[in-house]
Amino acid sequence: MIKKLFILLICLLPLSVFCQPGLRLWYKKPAKVWTDALPVGNGRLGAMVFGGVKQELIQLNEATLWTGGPVRTNVNPDAYANLLLAREALFKNEDYAKANEYTKKMQGYYSESYLPLGDLTITHNFKDTVTSAYFRDLNIRDAISTTRFTIDGITFTSQVISSAPDQVIVIHFTASRAGALNFKIGAASQLRNHITVLSPQGIVMKGKAPAHNEPNYVDSSNPIQWYDSAGCKGMRFELQVKAINKGGKVSADTTGITVKNATEVTVFLSAATSFNGFDKCPVADGKDENALATNYLNNAAQKNWATLLTRHFADYHKYFNRVSFTLATPAVNQNAMLPTDERLLGYTNGAKDPDLETLYFQYSRYLLISSSRTKGVPANLQGIWNKEMRPPWSSNYTTNINVQMNYWPAEVANLSEMHMPLIDFIKNAAVTGRVTAKEFYHVRGWAVHHNSDIWALSNPVGDKGQGDPMWANWTMGSPWLSQHLWWHYQYTKDKKYLKEVAYPLMKGAAEFCEDWLVQDKDGYLVTAPSVSPENRFIDDKGKVGSVSIATTMDMSIIRDLFTNLIDAANELNADKDFRDTIIAKRAKLYPFHIGKKGNLQEWYKDWEDVEPHHRHVSQLFGLFPGSQISPIGTPALAAAAKKTLELRGDEGTGWSLAWKINFWARLLDGNHSYKMLKDLLRVTGQVGTNYRSGGGSYINLFDAHPPFQIDGNFGGLSGMAEMLLQSQNNEIYLLPALPDAWASGQISGLKARGNFEVCITWKNKKLNKAYILALVGGKCSIRTNEPIKITGQVTKSTKTANGYLTNFITQKGIRYNITGV
């Protein structure tokens, strides 16, 4: 801890302009709609706090509460026969329409859905409803939400935390006049449930999840199926609520908890489900949700509010305080003085507000800490916050970019522990994925497709022919997920993890790719059938299609996996024969192609797009999150990537805008990255679904697809980090894509590959100071835009075509002081 504090202190410039700004979202009125409310979470229990006066609403979630049960096997015995027919249509006849029909017949069942737990209401018995001095906020420095207002001269305050060490949500009520708290606590749920009295001060809600919900985009006369014939779908859940008072009286009945004439009240919310792992029946083999919820509640209720806060702060600060980010602000920043909703509107209308940008950066880190701490249950499309029985896209794990985007910033933003739920999920997906690979395609290894869920579903979704192959039959889930296995090693250098966890899983994904690849007429290894997620082409005959051969994304993902696997085998000095096989296969992969417009081709042939401005830019995987394309190493491909982005345009959904921040940062164009960041931070109140140009942010800074998807928050955080620090291709590039708007600033605590912790200060767009802490030691190569000096090192910067490169050997635990020459 002393080392961490030291590196933070030494990075701070002696300028008041760089004092860390207030890290809070605040408002002058209660939330009217869900995307106005404020999120709290401990990685398992989530809540959206509305800040109501007469009636407060706190919407609740529990990360393991999903429909369904363990995945079915042998769901499509005809899949392999249709694979052979699809390949015949593609290679012999170039009949893309026929290939599409055969591919449709290679589908399994839809994923399960993430569910809301319920609503907690607090209805006050106010004689007067005229309020003054209303205030609500979310303090992301401390992970606490506060609502405060005055009625008839009495100030009422409520504070909400979701505590990880105590595994409960706690609401603390106080009044400025003794005996002034009078309210009724009620609980409700859209799920089937019943409420009983838990104690004189508490109630308990017990219920059961549906066996299956159809996705929200499926038109069905029976969308919610409560029971299944096998009796192994539909987990149990339990919510316990208890109020402990100072002064006054508390009583409970089946309608809720009544508080009379209290001065202070602490309300405890404990919840659990019978989920017992992806491969266990939650009914017959489920956990005892009552025992879990009771234990959490009883242990927490023994502690007073001050103790609960102390434990909560210590746990949260351990992660959040690792990174500090400040930017020089205007001498007078009127916009920063406004409530967050007005502030975001002012920013959208052109106000300069760098503190809002750094707030967004840290808010996204807050969201990752708050939504990703449950083993094997990563943050889903909405993190852990969802109010819908049939949420958008089932609030599942969409594996053709979205769940990966959730974890792009995990390592660089110094939240490696939050990466582990995804890595544990990958272990589960590899188990079901081996069955899918064998049953659907008769190949080795493990396969994951477009969607997954808490049960680690891995088959192509689509309800056996109802889905469109352009999304349902995308096959590259396992190699893309494997990138995260490798990233975690690169950032931690944990060889035990690499040997025992990452490498075996990566090898399984590589075996799938090895068997899935086939040879084309020119001898290249290609994928077939192949899609570029959710996009369509116009072929040589003017026909619209989506299923073809060797899309650029497919080949880029496989090349990425093969390269990472080769590096991993070298790190372990093991499995030489398999490594050599993969080296040979990689050399035969279908290469990148530059099209007639100077763009990077998306398809096997240089076809036109049906939607030239499509939200997915899948052909640029090799630029980001891959590292096969760069202005330094592959300038021609980088130019083609830039042309692709220009043709695609800057509009898009929230997550698409976020992806483009990362693309432009990798192209070293900080000003264009910044333009995309400003677009991501434009205010929207739009509801419903917009696939083209509705992207932005809601007033609670949730990403707007629209609707809400949390991946845009995490993709935006990743992009901001990429603007300041890049570490792919065995180099640490300091300030690679610094925009003009961020001319002076400081960031400390970011992580670089090689397990280096980095602090950078800059002034007038030039590096001023930097510090690198070598957490494991080893070779360090630093790229900068100007020459640098490293204290205690005789090494000098070498000028290259793209800036300066400085190489030196680091020792474990040593900090290296870097200054501009």
Coordinates of N, CA, C and O in Angstrom, one line a residue, residues 355-421:
D355 N -13.3 18.0 -16.7 CA -13.6 17.2 -15.4 C -14.7 16.2 -15.7 O -14.8 15.2 -15.0
L356 N -15.6 16.5 -16.6 CA -16.7 15.6 -16.9 C -16.1 14.4 -17.6 O -16.5 13.2 -17.4
E357 N -15.1 14.6 -18.4 CA -14.5 13.5 -19.1 C -13.7 12.6 -18.2 O -13.8 11.3 -18.3
T358 N -13.0 13.2 -17.2 CA -12.3 12.3 -16.2 C -13.3 11.6 -15.3 O -13.1 10.5 -14.8
L359 N -14.4 12.3 -15.0 CA -15.5 11.7 -14.2 C -16.0 10.5 -14.9 O -16.2 9.4 -14.3
Y360 N -16.2 10.6 -16.2 CA -16.7 9.4 -17.0 C -15.8 8.3 -17.0 O -16.2 7.1 -16.8
F361 N -14.5 8.6 -17.1 CA -13.4 7.6 -17.0 C -13.5 6.8 -15.7 O -13.6 5.6 -15.6
Q362 N -13.6 7.6 -14.6 CA -13.6 6.9 -13.2 C -15.0 6.3 -13.0 O -15.1 5.2 -12.3
Y363 N -16.1 6.8 -13.5 CA -17.4 6.2 -13.3 C -17.4 4.9 -14.0 O -18.0 3.9 -13.5
S364 N -16.8 4.7 -15.1 CA -16.8 3.4 -15.8 C -16.0 2.4 -15.0 O -16.3 1.2 -15.0
R365 N -14.9 2.9 -14.4 CA -14.2 2.0 -13.4 C -15.1 1.6 -12.3 O -15.1 0.4 -11.8
Y366 N -15.8 2.5 -11.7 CA -16.8 2.3 -10.7 C -17.7 1.2 -11.1 O -18.0 0.3 -10.3
L367 N -18.3 1.3 -12.3 CA -19.3 0.3 -12.8 C -18.7 -1.1 -12.9 O -19.3 -2.1 -12.6
L368 N -17.4 -1.2 -13.3 CA -16.8 -2.5 -13.4 C -16.6 -3.1 -12.0 O -16.8 -4.3 -11.8
I369 N -16.1 -2.3 -11.1 CA -15.9 -2.8 -9.7 C -17.3 -3.3 -9.2 O -17.4 -4.3 -8.5
S370 N -18.3 -2.5 -9.5 CA -19.7 -2.8 -9.0 C -20.4 -3.9 -9.6 O -21.4 -4.4 -9.1
S371 N -20.0 -4.4 -10.8 CA -20.8 -5.4 -11.5 C -20.0 -6.7 -11.8 O -20.6 -7.6 -12.4
S372 N -18.7 -6.8 -11.5 CA -18.0 -7.9 -11.9 C -17.1 -8.5 -10.7 O -15.9 -8.4 -10.7
R373 N -17.8 -9.1 -9.8 CA -17.1 -9.7 -8.7 C -17.6 -11.1 -8.3 O -17.4 -11.6 -7.2
T374 N -18.5 -11.7 -9.1 CA -19.1 -13.0 -8.8 C -18.4 -14.0 -9.7 O -18.4 -13.9 -10.9
K375 N -17.9 -15.1 -9.1 CA -17.2 -16.1 -9.8 C -18.0 -16.8 -10.9 O -19.1 -17.2 -10.6
G376 N -17.5 -16.8 -12.1 CA -18.1 -17.4 -13.2 C -19.3 -16.7 -13.8 O -20.0 -17.2 -14.7
V377 N -19.6 -15.5 -13.2 CA -20.8 -14.7 -13.7 C -20.3 -13.3 -14.0 O -20.3 -12.4 -13.2
P378 N -19.8 -13.1 -15.3 CA -19.3 -11.8 -15.7 C -20.4 -10.8 -15.8 O -21.6 -11.1 -15.8
A379 N -20.0 -9.5 -16.0 CA -21.0 -8.5 -16.3 C -21.6 -8.8 -17.6 O -21.0 -9.1 -18.6
N380 N -23.0 -8.7 -17.6 CA -23.7 -8.9 -18.8 C -23.9 -7.7 -19.6 O -23.3 -6.6 -19.4
L381 N -24.9 -7.7 -20.6 CA -25.1 -6.5 -21.4 C -25.5 -5.3 -20.6 O -25.3 -4.2 -21.1
Q382 N -26.0 -5.5 -19.4 CA -26.4 -4.4 -18.6 C -25.7 -4.4 -17.2 O -26.1 -3.8 -16.3
G383 N -24.5 -5.0 -17.2 CA -23.8 -5.1 -16.0 C -24.5 -6.1 -15.1 O -24.5 -7.3 -15.3
I384 N -25.1 -5.5 -14.0 CA -25.9 -6.3 -13.1 C -27.3 -5.6 -12.9 O -28.0 -6.0 -12.0
W385 N -27.6 -4.6 -13.7 CA -28.7 -3.7 -13.5 C -29.8 -3.9 -14.6 O -29.5 -3.6 -15.8
N386 N -30.9 -4.5 -14.3 CA -31.9 -4.7 -15.2 C -33.3 -4.7 -14.6 O -33.5 -5.3 -13.5
K387 N -34.3 -4.0 -15.2 CA -35.6 -4.0 -14.6 C -36.7 -4.8 -15.4 O -37.8 -4.9 -15.0
E388 N -36.3 -5.4 -16.5 CA -37.2 -6.0 -17.5 C -37.3 -7.5 -17.3 O -36.3 -8.1 -17.2
M389 N -38.5 -8.0 -17.4 CA -38.7 -9.5 -17.5 C -38.1 -10.0 -18.8 O -37.6 -11.2 -18.8
R390 N -38.3 -9.3 -19.9 CA -37.7 -9.7 -21.2 C -36.8 -8.5 -21.6 O -37.1 -7.7 -22.4
P391 N -35.6 -8.5 -21.0 CA -34.7 -7.3 -21.2 C -34.2 -7.3 -22.7 O -34.2 -8.3 -23.4
P392 N -33.7 -6.2 -23.1 CA -33.1 -6.1 -24.5 C -32.1 -7.2 -24.7 O -31.1 -7.3 -23.9
W393 N -32.2 -8.0 -25.7 CA -31.3 -9.0 -26.1 C -31.0 -10.0 -24.9 O -29.9 -10.5 -24.7
S394 N -32.1 -10.2 -24.1 CA -32.0 -11.1 -22.9 C -31.0 -10.7 -21.9 O -30.8 -11.4 -20.9
S395 N -30.4 -9.5 -22.0 CA -29.4 -9.0 -21.1 C -28.4 -10.2 -20.8 O -27.9 -10.5 -19.7
N396 N -28.0 -10.8 -22.0 CA -27.1 -12.0 -21.8 C -25.7 -11.7 -22.1 O -25.3 -10.5 -22.0
Y397 N -24.9 -12.7 -22.4 CA -23.5 -12.5 -22.9 C -23.5 -12.5 -24.4 O -23.5 -13.6 -24.9
T398 N -23.4 -11.4 -25.0 CA -23.3 -11.4 -26.5 C -21.8 -11.4 -26.8 O -21.1 -10.4 -26.6
T399 N -21.4 -12.5 -27.4 CA -20.0 -12.8 -27.5 C -19.3 -12.4 -28.9 O -18.2 -12.8 -29.1
N400 N -20.1 -11.7 -29.7 CA -19.5 -11.2 -31.0 C -18.9 -9.9 -30.8 O -18.4 -9.3 -31.8
I401 N -18.9 -9.3 -29.6 CA -18.1 -8.1 -29.2 C -18.4 -7.7 -27.8 O -17.6 -7.2 -27.1
N402 N -19.7 -7.8 -27.4 CA -20.2 -7.0 -26.3 C -19.6 -7.4 -25.0 O -19.2 -6.6 -24.1
V403 N -19.6 -8.8 -24.7 CA -19.0 -9.2 -23.4 C -17.5 -9.0 -23.4 O -17.0 -8.6 -22.3
Q404 N -16.9 -9.1 -24.5 CA -15.5 -8.8 -24.6 C -15.2 -7.3 -24.3 O -14.3 -7.0 -23.6
M405 N -16.0 -6.4 -24.9 CA -15.8 -5.0 -24.7 C -16.0 -4.7 -23.2 O -15.3 -3.8 -22.7
N406 N -16.8 -5.4 -22.5 CA -17.0 -5.1 -21.1 C -15.6 -5.3 -20.3 O -15.4 -4.6 -19.3
Y407 N -14.8 -6.1 -20.9 CA -13.5 -6.4 -20.2 C -12.3 -5.8 -20.9 O -11.2 -6.1 -20.4
W408 N -12.4 -5.0 -21.9 CA -11.3 -4.4 -22.5 C -10.5 -3.6 -21.5 O -9.3 -3.6 -21.5
P409 N -11.2 -2.8 -20.6 CA -10.4 -2.0 -19.7 C -9.9 -2.7 -18.4 O -9.2 -2.0 -17.6
A410 N -10.3 -3.9 -18.2 CA -10.1 -4.5 -16.9 C -8.6 -4.5 -16.5 O -8.3 -4.1 -15.3
E411 N -7.7 -4.8 -17.4 CA -6.3 -4.9 -17.0 C -5.6 -3.5 -17.0 O -5.0 -3.1 -16.1
V412 N -5.8 -2.7 -18.1 CA -5.2 -1.5 -18.2 C -5.7 -0.5 -17.2 O -4.9 0.4 -16.7
A413 N -6.9 -0.6 -16.7 CA -7.5 0.3 -15.7 C -7.2 -0.2 -14.3 O -7.7 0.3 -13.3
N414 N -6.3 -1.2 -14.2 CA -5.8 -1.7 -12.9 C -6.9 -2.3 -12.1 O -7.0 -2.1 -10.9
L415 N -7.7 -3.1 -12.8 CA -8.8 -3.8 -12.1 C -8.8 -5.3 -12.5 O -9.8 -5.9 -12.9
S416 N -7.6 -5.9 -12.4 CA -7.4 -7.2 -12.9 C -8.3 -8.2 -12.2 O -8.7 -9.2 -12.8
E417 N -8.6 -8.0 -10.9 CA -9.4 -8.9 -10.2 C -10.8 -9.0 -10.8 O -11.5 -10.0 -10.8
M418 N -11.3 -7.9 -11.4 CA -12.6 -7.8 -12.0 C -12.6 -8.6 -13.3 O -13.7 -8.9 -13.9
H419 N -11.5 -8.9 -13.8 CA -11.4 -9.8 -15.1 C -11.7 -11.2 -14.8 O -12.1 -12.0 -15.7
M420 N -11.5 -11.6 -13.5 CA -11.6 -13.1 -13.2 C -13.0 -13.7 -13.4 O -13.1 -14.9 -13.8
P421 N -14.1 -13.0 -13.1 CA -15.4 -13.6 -13.5 C -15.5 -14.0 -14.9 O -16.1 -15.1 -15.2

